[in-house]
Short mmCIF file of C-alpha atoms and ligand atoms in Angstrom, two decimals:
data_model
loop_
_atom_site.label_atom_id
_atom_site.label_comp_id
_atom_site.label_asym_id
_atom_site.label_seq_id
_atom_site.Cartn_x
_atom_site.Cartn_y
_atom_site.Cartn_z
CA MET A 218 68.22 85.31 67.32
CA SER A 219 67.32 83.80 63.77
CA LYS A 220 64.55 80.91 63.46
CA SER A 221 66.44 77.07 64.50
CA TYR A 222 66.69 75.19 62.02
CA VAL A 223 67.33 70.93 62.19
CA ALA A 224 69.02 69.34 59.37
CA VAL A 225 68.25 65.41 59.78
CA ASP A 226 70.95 63.72 57.41
CA ILE A 227 71.03 60.31 56.76
CA GLY A 228 73.62 58.56 54.87
CA ALA A 229 73.81 55.08 54.20
CA SER A 230 76.87 54.70 56.94
CA SER A 231 75.32 56.88 59.44
CA GLY A 232 72.98 59.21 60.17
CA ARG A 233 72.63 62.78 61.83
CA LEU A 234 70.89 65.63 63.64
CA MET A 235 72.42 68.96 63.14
CA LEU A 236 71.25 72.15 64.85
CA SER A 237 71.71 75.40 63.55
CA HIS A 238 71.01 79.00 63.52
CA VAL A 239 72.94 82.42 61.97
CA GLU A 240 74.67 84.81 64.56
CA ASN A 241 76.68 88.02 63.68
CA GLY A 242 76.44 86.62 60.47
CA LYS A 243 77.78 83.50 60.33
CA MET A 244 76.54 79.90 60.49
CA GLN A 245 76.08 78.71 63.94
CA ILE A 246 76.07 74.61 63.62
CA GLU A 247 76.28 72.10 66.75
CA GLU A 248 75.67 68.10 65.99
CA VAL A 249 72.46 67.22 68.64
CA HIS A 250 72.57 63.14 67.26
CA ARG A 251 73.96 60.29 65.48
CA PHE A 252 73.10 57.36 64.71
CA LYS A 253 74.06 54.23 62.72
CA ASN A 254 72.58 53.71 59.52
CA GLY A 255 73.66 50.68 57.57
CA PHE A 256 71.08 47.60 55.94
CA ASN A 257 71.07 44.12 57.29
CA GLN A 258 69.87 39.98 56.09
CA LYS A 259 65.48 40.50 56.46
CA ALA A 260 63.02 38.60 54.14
CA GLY A 261 65.44 37.58 52.36
CA ASN A 262 67.05 41.27 51.03
CA ASP A 263 69.16 43.64 51.92
CA ARG A 264 66.72 45.72 53.81
CA TRP A 265 66.91 49.32 55.47
CA ASP A 266 64.93 49.34 59.46
CA ILE A 267 63.64 52.77 57.96
CA ASP A 268 61.35 52.32 61.75
CA HIS A 269 64.79 53.08 63.19
CA LEU A 270 65.59 55.45 61.63
CA VAL A 271 62.06 57.03 62.31
CA ASN A 272 62.63 56.17 65.84
CA GLU A 273 66.58 58.67 65.57
CA VAL A 274 64.39 61.16 64.21
CA ILE A 275 62.52 61.60 67.35
CA ALA A 276 64.87 60.96 69.51
CA GLY A 277 66.71 63.71 68.14
CA LEU A 278 64.14 66.33 68.03
CA GLU A 279 63.48 64.50 72.12
CA LYS A 280 67.46 66.73 72.30
CA VAL A 281 66.64 69.54 70.87
CA LYS A 282 64.10 70.35 73.33
CA ALA A 283 66.04 69.58 76.10
CA LYS A 284 67.65 72.15 74.58
CA GLY A 285 65.24 74.87 75.70
CA ILE A 286 64.23 74.83 71.74
CA ASP A 287 60.95 75.12 71.31
CA ASP A 288 60.23 76.25 67.56
CA VAL A 289 61.97 74.63 64.95
CA GLN A 290 62.59 73.82 61.00
CA LEU A 291 63.23 70.22 59.60
CA GLY A 292 64.63 68.82 56.39
CA ILE A 293 65.40 65.83 56.23
CA ASP A 294 67.82 64.63 53.54
CA THR A 295 69.21 60.67 52.54
CA TRP A 296 70.82 58.79 49.87
CA ALA A 297 68.71 57.73 46.15
CA VAL A 298 66.87 55.90 45.00
CA ASP A 299 65.37 53.26 47.77
CA TYR A 300 61.83 53.76 48.05
CA VAL A 301 58.75 52.23 50.26
CA LEU A 302 55.89 50.83 49.74
CA VAL A 303 52.77 52.24 50.94
CA ASP A 304 49.78 50.83 51.43
CA LYS A 305 46.11 53.55 50.89
CA ASP A 306 46.48 53.49 55.23
CA GLY A 307 49.69 54.82 55.35
CA ASN A 308 51.12 50.94 56.61
CA LYS A 309 54.55 50.29 54.35
CA LEU A 310 53.80 46.95 52.93
CA ALA A 311 57.93 45.77 54.48
CA ASP A 312 61.04 47.53 55.03
CA PRO A 313 62.79 48.77 52.09
CA ILE A 314 65.25 47.08 49.75
CA SER A 315 68.75 48.05 49.43
CA TYR A 316 70.01 49.47 45.71
CA ARG A 317 72.54 47.54 47.40
CA ASP A 318 70.72 44.45 47.11
CA LYS A 319 72.25 42.09 44.15
CA ARG A 320 68.47 41.47 43.31
CA THR A 321 68.74 43.94 40.44
CA SER A 322 72.41 42.36 38.52
CA THR A 323 70.69 41.53 35.78
CA ALA A 324 67.70 43.79 35.74
CA ILE A 325 69.78 46.30 32.29
CA GLN A 326 69.97 43.79 30.88
CA LYS A 327 66.57 42.75 30.75
CA LEU A 328 64.86 46.62 30.80
CA THR A 329 67.21 47.64 27.76
CA THR A 330 66.70 43.78 25.75
CA ASP A 331 63.29 46.60 24.09
CA LEU A 332 64.34 49.96 25.22
CA PRO A 333 67.75 50.79 24.17
CA ARG A 334 69.58 52.43 27.01
CA GLU A 335 70.64 55.69 24.45
CA TYR A 336 66.53 56.03 24.74
CA ILE A 337 67.03 56.00 27.88
CA TYR A 338 68.77 57.74 28.16
CA GLU A 339 68.12 60.25 25.88
CA LYS A 340 65.08 60.66 27.62
CA THR A 341 66.29 60.84 31.30
CA GLY A 342 70.11 62.41 31.19
CA ILE A 343 70.42 60.08 33.78
CA GLN A 344 73.51 56.96 34.70
CA PHE A 345 72.85 53.32 34.60
CA GLN A 346 74.01 51.73 37.76
CA ASP A 347 71.84 48.83 38.51
CA PHE A 348 70.93 50.20 41.41
CA ASN A 349 68.13 52.60 39.73
CA THR A 350 64.20 53.56 41.45
CA LEU A 351 63.92 52.11 37.01
CA TYR A 352 65.56 48.48 37.74
CA GLN A 353 64.47 48.00 41.04
CA LEU A 354 60.66 48.61 40.14
CA TYR A 355 61.11 46.00 37.83
CA SER A 356 62.90 43.97 39.94
CA GLU A 357 59.55 44.83 42.83
CA ASP A 358 57.72 41.99 43.76
CA LYS A 359 55.20 42.48 41.37
CA ASP A 360 51.54 41.69 43.92
CA LEU A 361 53.02 44.10 46.14
CA LEU A 362 54.21 46.85 44.43
CA ALA A 363 49.91 46.05 42.83
CA LYS A 364 49.10 46.76 45.82
CA ALA A 365 51.02 49.83 46.82
CA ASP A 366 48.99 52.70 47.01
CA LYS A 367 52.03 55.18 47.09
CA ILE A 368 56.16 54.93 46.45
CA LEU A 369 57.39 56.72 48.58
CA MET A 370 60.62 57.94 48.38
CA ILE A 371 63.21 57.25 51.56
CA PRO A 372 63.18 61.14 52.90
CA ASP A 373 59.66 61.16 51.67
CA TYR A 374 58.56 58.43 52.87
CA ILE A 375 60.49 59.84 56.26
CA GLY A 376 58.85 63.23 56.10
CA TYR A 377 55.08 61.44 55.38
CA LYS A 378 55.71 59.24 59.01
CA LEU A 379 56.25 63.11 60.25
CA THR A 380 53.63 65.41 59.36
CA ASN A 381 51.03 63.32 57.22
CA ASN A 382 51.43 64.61 54.11
CA ALA A 383 52.98 63.00 50.72
CA VAL A 384 54.90 64.37 48.23
CA THR A 385 58.16 63.20 45.98
CA GLU A 386 61.02 65.87 46.03
CA VAL A 387 62.19 66.69 42.33
CA THR A 388 65.48 66.06 43.09
CA ASN A 389 65.20 62.49 44.13
CA ALA A 390 63.15 61.72 42.14
CA SER A 391 65.72 62.36 39.07
CA THR A 392 68.28 59.53 40.25
CA THR A 393 65.44 57.28 39.75
CA GLN A 394 66.23 57.57 35.96
CA MET A 395 61.55 57.84 35.97
CA LEU A 396 62.26 61.80 34.95
CA ASN A 397 61.61 62.71 31.70
CA LEU A 398 64.22 66.17 31.30
CA ARG A 399 61.92 68.12 29.31
CA GLU A 400 58.63 67.46 30.14
CA GLY A 401 59.99 67.41 33.80
CA LEU A 402 57.43 64.53 34.78
CA PHE A 403 58.29 61.16 35.58
CA ASP A 404 57.95 59.61 31.69
CA LYS A 405 54.98 58.27 30.88
CA ASP A 406 56.54 54.40 28.93
CA LEU A 407 59.15 54.10 31.74
CA LEU A 408 56.93 54.66 34.39
CA LYS A 409 54.36 51.53 31.88
CA LYS A 410 57.29 49.45 31.66
CA VAL A 411 57.30 49.19 35.49
CA ASN A 412 54.30 48.41 35.41
CA VAL A 413 54.00 51.62 38.05
CA THR A 414 50.63 54.26 37.93
CA THR A 415 51.70 57.45 37.48
CA ASP A 416 49.10 57.73 40.99
CA GLN A 417 51.07 55.97 42.85
CA PHE A 418 54.09 58.26 43.06
CA PRO A 419 52.66 61.89 44.63
CA LYS A 420 52.20 65.14 42.86
CA LEU A 421 56.39 66.05 42.55
CA VAL A 422 57.79 69.65 43.99
CA ASP A 423 61.22 71.46 44.76
CA PRO A 424 63.22 71.91 46.62
CA GLY A 425 61.85 74.71 49.21
CA THR A 426 58.13 73.13 49.58
CA VAL A 427 56.83 73.42 52.79
CA LEU A 428 55.75 70.28 53.84
CA GLY A 429 54.48 70.82 57.48
CA PRO A 430 53.44 70.83 61.39
CA VAL A 431 54.88 67.33 62.90
CA CYS A 432 51.53 65.77 63.93
CA GLU A 433 50.46 65.78 66.97
CA GLN A 434 50.51 62.32 67.25
CA TRP A 435 53.85 62.31 68.11
CA HIS A 436 53.99 64.95 70.72
CA LYS A 437 51.95 63.09 72.95
CA ASP A 438 54.36 60.71 73.63
CA HIS A 439 57.31 63.27 72.81
CA ASP A 440 58.90 66.54 74.20
CA ILE A 441 59.98 67.50 70.44
CA PRO A 442 59.66 71.14 69.78
CA GLN A 443 57.29 72.61 67.73
CA THR A 444 58.38 72.02 64.39
CA GLU A 445 57.49 72.65 60.83
CA VAL A 446 59.29 70.73 58.40
CA ILE A 447 60.35 72.17 54.56
CA THR A 448 61.42 70.13 51.76
CA VAL A 449 64.60 70.80 51.67
CA ALA A 450 66.71 68.65 48.20
CA THR A 451 66.17 65.24 49.27
CA HIS A 452 68.50 63.74 48.22
CA ASP A 453 71.55 63.58 49.87
CA THR A 454 74.37 65.08 47.18
CA ALA A 455 71.78 67.81 46.13
CA SER A 456 71.74 69.32 49.63
CA ALA A 457 76.20 68.84 49.91
CA VAL A 458 76.28 70.58 46.17
CA VAL A 459 74.44 73.12 48.03
CA GLY A 460 76.51 73.08 50.75
CA THR A 461 80.36 73.15 49.00
CA PRO A 462 81.97 76.88 48.88
CA GLY A 463 82.12 76.72 44.90
CA LYS A 464 83.30 80.07 43.50
CA GLY A 465 83.54 81.24 40.35
CA GLU A 466 83.56 78.84 37.83
CA HIS A 467 84.89 75.86 36.45
CA TRP A 468 84.85 74.28 39.78
CA ALA A 469 84.34 70.32 40.85
CA PHE A 470 82.61 69.08 43.66
CA LEU A 471 83.61 65.82 44.99
CA SER A 472 80.36 64.22 47.79
CA SER A 473 82.93 62.75 49.41
CA GLY A 474 81.74 60.29 51.63
CA THR A 475 80.35 56.87 51.32
CA TRP A 476 79.87 57.70 47.76
CA SER A 477 82.49 60.12 46.27
CA LEU A 478 80.17 62.11 43.26
CA LEU A 479 82.87 63.59 41.23
CA GLY A 480 81.07 66.83 39.21
CA ALA A 481 79.78 70.16 37.69
CA GLU A 482 76.72 72.25 38.99
CA LEU A 483 74.97 73.50 34.79
CA ASN A 484 72.87 74.87 34.45
CA THR A 485 71.08 73.42 31.62
CA PRO A 486 71.74 68.95 30.75
CA GLU A 487 74.97 67.48 28.71
CA ASN A 488 73.32 64.16 27.99
CA GLY A 489 75.24 63.41 24.72
CA LEU A 490 76.93 60.91 23.77
CA ASP A 491 80.35 62.18 25.73
CA ALA A 492 78.20 61.91 29.07
CA PHE A 493 76.25 58.67 27.80
CA HIS A 494 79.95 56.38 27.54
CA GLU A 495 81.28 57.87 30.17
CA ASN A 496 78.03 56.88 31.68
CA TYR A 497 77.92 60.60 33.94
CA THR A 498 74.87 61.81 34.91
CA ASN A 499 72.24 64.28 34.69
CA GLU A 500 70.69 64.21 38.42
CA TRP A 501 68.16 67.92 38.83
CA GLY A 502 70.10 69.79 41.61
CA ALA A 503 68.06 72.54 43.80
CA TYR A 504 67.10 76.04 41.76
CA GLY A 505 67.02 74.78 38.70
CA THR A 506 70.26 72.62 38.09
CA TYR A 507 71.36 69.74 37.08
CA ARG A 508 74.24 67.59 38.63
CA PHE A 509 76.07 66.53 36.04
CA LEU A 510 78.54 63.85 38.31
CA LYS A 511 79.92 59.99 37.81
CA ASN A 512 79.48 58.00 40.34
CA ILE A 513 82.56 56.74 42.55
CA MET A 514 83.08 53.78 44.81
CA GLY A 515 84.16 55.93 47.89
CA LEU A 516 85.24 55.28 51.18
CA TRP A 517 82.46 52.60 52.02
CA MET A 518 85.54 50.77 50.63
CA ALA A 519 87.48 52.85 53.86
CA GLN A 520 84.36 51.68 55.90
CA CYS A 521 83.57 48.01 54.31
CA ILE A 522 87.97 47.54 55.80
CA LYS A 523 87.42 49.26 59.50
CA ARG A 524 84.29 46.42 59.50
CA GLU A 525 85.74 43.85 58.73
CA LEU A 526 88.94 44.94 61.37
CA ASN A 527 86.23 44.34 64.14
CA ASP A 528 86.24 48.14 64.13
CA GLN A 529 89.65 48.48 66.03
CA TYR A 530 91.38 51.64 64.27
CA SER A 531 89.46 54.52 63.88
CA PHE A 532 88.60 56.05 60.85
CA ALA A 533 91.47 59.07 61.31
CA GLU A 534 93.97 56.50 62.82
CA LEU A 535 92.97 54.30 59.83
CA ALA A 536 94.24 57.68 57.54
CA GLU A 537 97.88 58.60 59.93
CA LEU A 538 98.27 54.31 59.08
CA ALA A 539 98.56 55.64 55.74
CA GLY A 540 99.69 57.87 55.66
CA GLN A 541 102.81 55.86 56.47
CA GLU A 542 103.23 54.41 53.36
CA GLN A 543 104.11 55.02 50.36
CA PRO A 544 101.09 55.89 47.15
CA PHE A 545 100.04 53.50 44.16
CA GLN A 546 101.73 50.26 45.18
CA GLN A 547 99.69 49.04 43.32
CA PHE A 548 96.28 49.61 40.05
CA ILE A 549 92.77 49.42 41.45
CA ASP A 550 89.73 50.45 39.53
CA VAL A 551 87.27 50.95 42.09
CA ASN A 552 84.70 51.18 40.05
CA ASP A 553 84.57 46.95 39.05
CA LYS A 554 81.51 45.86 40.14
CA ARG A 555 83.42 43.16 42.24
CA PHE A 556 83.66 46.04 45.60
CA GLU A 557 80.27 47.08 45.18
CA ASN A 558 78.65 44.79 47.74
CA PRO A 559 81.97 41.57 48.34
CA GLU A 560 81.31 39.23 50.54
CA ASN A 561 84.70 40.76 52.12
CA MET A 562 86.23 43.55 50.97
CA ILE A 563 90.29 42.92 51.66
CA GLN A 564 90.00 39.86 50.44
CA GLU A 565 88.26 41.18 47.43
CA ILE A 566 91.43 43.98 47.27
CA GLN A 567 93.22 41.22 47.79
CA ASP A 568 92.37 38.73 44.76
CA TYR A 569 92.55 41.16 42.67
CA CYS A 570 96.05 42.49 42.67
CA ARG A 571 96.39 38.33 43.14
CA GLU A 572 94.77 38.17 39.73
CA THR A 573 96.27 41.07 38.60
CA GLU A 574 99.87 39.86 38.97
CA GLN A 575 100.54 43.15 41.42
CA THR A 576 101.47 44.12 45.39
CA ILE A 577 98.83 42.22 47.60
CA PRO A 578 97.89 45.25 50.21
CA GLU A 579 98.25 42.92 54.19
CA THR A 580 98.45 45.96 56.68
CA PRO A 581 95.54 48.04 57.56
CA GLY A 582 97.77 50.68 56.50
CA GLN A 583 98.40 49.00 53.27
CA LEU A 584 95.62 48.24 52.52
CA MET A 585 94.37 51.79 53.40
CA MET A 586 96.45 53.63 51.05
CA ALA A 587 96.11 51.03 48.13
CA VAL A 588 92.05 52.71 49.05
CA TYR A 589 93.12 56.36 48.86
CA SER A 590 95.96 56.14 46.45
CA ASN A 591 93.21 54.34 43.17
CA LEU A 592 90.69 57.35 44.74
CA SER A 593 93.02 59.72 43.48
CA LEU A 594 94.19 58.02 40.34
CA PHE A 595 90.07 57.90 39.68
CA TYR A 596 89.67 61.27 40.57
CA ALA A 597 92.05 62.93 38.53
CA ASN A 598 91.26 60.58 35.78
CA GLU A 599 87.28 61.72 35.88
CA ILE A 600 88.45 65.18 35.79
CA GLU A 601 90.28 65.01 33.12
CA LYS A 602 87.24 63.51 31.01
CA LEU A 603 84.64 66.35 32.95
CA GLY A 604 86.56 69.11 31.01
CA GLN A 605 86.41 67.82 28.07
CA ILE A 606 83.47 66.75 28.33
CA LEU A 607 82.22 70.01 29.19
CA ASP A 608 84.70 71.22 26.69
CA GLU A 609 86.43 73.73 29.75
CA PRO A 610 89.73 73.34 31.70
CA ILE A 611 88.23 71.93 35.46
CA GLU A 612 90.28 74.67 37.62
CA LYS A 613 89.83 73.89 40.98
CA LEU A 614 87.57 70.30 42.91
CA ASN A 615 85.57 71.45 46.27
CA ILE A 616 85.53 68.85 47.89
CA VAL A 617 82.55 67.96 51.27
CA GLY A 618 81.81 64.87 53.13
CA GLY A 619 83.76 63.49 56.17
CA GLY A 620 85.92 62.71 52.54
CA SER A 621 87.60 65.66 52.96
CA ASN A 622 89.00 65.13 56.39
CA VAL A 623 91.21 63.05 54.57
CA ALA A 624 94.02 65.71 54.11
CA LEU A 625 96.30 62.18 52.58
CA MET A 626 93.89 62.22 50.41
CA ASN A 627 92.65 65.86 49.34
CA GLN A 628 97.33 66.11 49.35
CA LEU A 629 97.30 63.44 46.40
CA THR A 630 94.01 64.47 44.28
CA SER A 631 95.35 68.60 44.08
CA THR A 632 98.77 67.10 42.78
CA LEU A 633 97.39 64.04 40.15
CA ALA A 634 94.58 66.62 39.08
CA LYS A 635 97.07 69.57 38.76
CA ILE A 636 94.59 71.65 40.33
CA PRO A 637 93.75 73.36 43.88
CA VAL A 638 91.74 71.68 46.66
CA ILE A 639 89.52 73.02 49.29
CA ALA A 640 88.76 70.64 51.19
CA GLY A 641 85.31 71.24 53.34
CA PRO A 642 83.04 71.62 55.05
CA SER A 643 82.91 68.04 56.40
CA GLU A 644 79.47 68.14 57.24
CA ALA A 645 78.28 69.45 53.64
CA THR A 646 74.97 67.96 53.45
CA ALA A 647 73.31 69.13 57.01
CA ILE A 648 74.26 72.77 55.84
CA GLY A 649 72.95 72.30 52.16
CA ASN A 650 69.82 71.21 54.04
CA ILE A 651 69.34 73.76 56.06
CA LEU A 652 70.34 76.40 53.72
CA VAL A 653 67.25 75.50 51.66
CA GLN A 654 65.09 76.17 54.62
CA MET A 655 67.07 79.30 55.19
CA ILE A 656 65.97 80.97 51.12
CA THR A 657 62.78 78.79 52.16
CA THR A 658 61.95 82.06 54.95
CA GLY A 659 63.91 84.86 53.94
CA GLU A 660 66.65 84.21 56.23
CA VAL A 661 69.21 83.59 53.25
CA ALA A 662 68.12 85.52 49.61
CA ASN A 663 70.18 82.76 47.01
CA LEU A 664 72.36 80.62 46.29
CA ALA A 665 75.09 82.57 45.85
CA ALA A 666 74.81 84.11 49.32
CA ALA A 667 74.12 80.73 50.69
CA ARG A 668 77.06 79.48 49.33
CA GLN A 669 79.06 82.65 50.60
CA LEU A 670 77.85 82.77 54.42
CA VAL A 671 78.90 78.88 54.25
CA ALA A 672 82.66 80.43 53.23
CA ASP A 673 81.97 82.85 55.60
CA SER A 674 81.69 80.45 58.67
CA CYS A 675 83.86 77.49 58.25
CA ASP A 676 87.33 76.66 58.46
CA LEU A 677 87.91 75.68 54.38
CA LYS A 678 91.37 74.10 54.13
CA THR A 679 93.24 75.02 50.28
CA TYR A 680 95.51 71.81 49.00
CA GLN A 681 98.34 72.84 46.28
CA PRO A 682 100.13 70.48 43.79
CA GLU A 683 102.99 69.25 45.01
CA ASN A 684 106.40 69.13 42.83
CA LYS A 685 106.38 64.89 43.52
CA ASN A 686 108.20 62.65 41.01
CA TYR A 687 104.49 60.78 40.30
CA ASP A 688 105.06 61.61 36.52
CA GLY A 689 103.84 59.70 33.50
CA ILE A 690 101.49 57.98 36.63
CA LEU A 691 97.92 59.16 35.49
CA GLN A 692 98.59 58.38 32.05
CA ARG A 693 100.36 54.74 33.45
CA TYR A 694 96.60 54.70 35.21
CA GLN A 695 94.94 55.39 32.78
CA ALA A 696 96.33 52.35 30.48
CA PHE A 697 95.86 50.05 33.14
CA LEU A 698 91.97 51.34 33.38
CA LYS A 699 92.05 50.81 29.43
CA HIS A 700 93.36 47.28 29.46
CA LYS A 701 91.67 46.47 32.40
CA LEU A 702 88.46 46.88 29.96
CA THR A 703 88.97 45.55 27.07
CA GLN A 704 90.15 42.40 28.46
CA THR A 705 86.58 42.86 29.99
CA ILE A 706 84.46 43.76 27.24
N1 ATP B 1040 88.94 62.38 60.36
C1 ATP B 1040 88.63 60.69 60.06
N2 ATP B 1040 89.47 60.77 59.17
C2 ATP B 1040 89.79 59.94 58.22
N3 ATP B 1040 88.15 60.17 57.92
C3 ATP B 1040 86.98 59.87 58.72
C4 ATP B 1040 87.37 60.72 59.01
N4 ATP B 1040 86.27 61.71 59.13
C5 ATP B 1040 85.42 60.62 57.74
N5 ATP B 1040 86.09 59.91 57.39
C6 ATP B 1040 85.99 59.10 56.04
O1 ATP B 1040 84.41 60.05 55.85
C7 ATP B 1040 83.68 58.66 55.77
C8 ATP B 1040 81.91 59.27 55.73
O2 ATP B 1040 82.09 59.99 55.19
P1 ATP B 1040 80.66 60.85 55.70
O3 ATP B 1040 79.93 61.58 56.91
O4 ATP B 1040 80.09 62.30 54.99
O5 ATP B 1040 79.39 59.46 55.09
P2 ATP B 1040 77.01 59.74 55.92
O6 ATP B 1040 76.85 60.80 55.14
O7 ATP B 1040 78.13 59.06 56.96
O8 ATP B 1040 77.07 58.79 54.26
P3 ATP B 1040 76.90 59.32 52.51
O9 ATP B 1040 78.20 58.84 52.35
O10 ATP B 1040 75.79 57.95 52.79
O11 ATP B 1040 76.34 60.52 53.15
C9 ATP B 1040 83.88 57.02 56.21
O12 ATP B 1040 84.01 56.60 55.81
C10 ATP B 1040 85.26 57.95 55.87
O13 ATP B 1040 86.02 57.17 55.24
C1 LIG B 1041 73.39 55.12 45.39
C2 LIG B 1041 73.42 56.37 45.10
O1 LIG B 1041 74.21 56.42 43.90
C3 LIG B 1041 73.75 56.87 46.23
O2 LIG B 1041 72.81 57.07 46.79
C4 LIG B 1041 74.57 58.37 46.02
O3 LIG B 1041 73.88 58.72 44.95
C5 LIG B 1041 74.42 59.88 47.08
O4 LIG B 1041 73.23 60.06 47.65
C6 LIG B 1041 75.88 58.32 48.35
O5 LIG B 1041 75.27 59.33 49.38
MG1 MG B 1042 76.04 62.04 53.65
#
């Protein structure tokens, strides 16, 4: 039997440990441990409970051992941009602040007064999001930052706590908007701008670098397997793209979870003016690729609605209720900043529809259909833009992540974008995490072979465009977005 591999995949809403091996030419994968994630107000900011996450990883490893598995490889991936400040003894100086915290709300404007956006984009090719690490460090407590011996991205911090070895993995480092595309290193001008020295970030490493064994100290108090940690594509979206079974050319990916990350895998970055004006990003991918993508608000909106309905419905039940409603009852610019972290998402959506003099969604089904149908419209619009910027038609869309379970949205997207949608695997992130480990151990030859293994192992569902009377709906939505944009300028 092949080696046993564990993927630690921690998203903004949930974390999981997935156990996998290859049998009869197929990936066998099972969820061994799942836990909630989320941020809470602490010491004046929205913060993650990073100790909880480390402890949940150990709890998951105990479950692996309890299954009689004594020896595993392990990779860690999480959401992007956030970091932990660590003192010279390796202790965290504070719980990490969430990227949704309001502290960076004016940081881009302030930082770019004497550093033009075009200059930063030409250097980094990274989108302007006020939560990028660059703006978080710009907004950081200066005394705390000066005390930091290391700045560790979230997955690198978890790897450090497990192994005592500190690195900075490049796919996640690229989301800081501080990596220089040409040099492949942290950009000295940008570090200086935020009072950070180059040695505060540990050495940059590529996905597939062996980090080392889980320290003996963890074995003293916990019955866990012998575990070798491999640094995978530690940005969860980078792992999701590795695990996306895209085939041939002209395919796009949509990593559909808390965020919807829609884009294409490139071999060279695209940081020209069209990409800059459309705020597309060139996050680094595994094996020398670039993830040319757009951040779309995503199912964060659904997560907030579910929570605000006191979790009385499962996501599957909410999707079923949505299916009983008609789509496109109102237009919503899902990327409007007001939806990034509102006090109450239901109220925010209803206020938006009232202010734009549209039908107000009231019931859970109407609210969810408003989210699903406007996300689908936004996806179709971005697929059109992606093809224009890359000057090549997007011929199919692979949707992965939890959102790939929403048949209604997969179908709407296929019909609106007029291309086939291949849905699944929903756990593409964990699968991509494991595939990088398998490529590192030589069990799988390369990225193409890895994606073939996914296609051979997972149930994928293809949606074809339906002949629906939606004529002109996408064009009306595009006009709505343009009109709204001109109003806000
Ligand atoms: N069976 C389902 N029916 C409808 N929606 C679902 C279903 N399963 C998952 N989802 C949607 O998928 C989302 C979670 O996706 P996913 O598990 O990829 O996110 P995550 O990994 O927890 O977070 P992140 O996106 O930060 O990585 C949920 O918020 C929900 O909206
Ligand atoms: C804040 C980032 O844009 C976010 O983490 C996104 O990249 C992601 O990884 C969502 O899972
Ligand atoms: Mg995820």
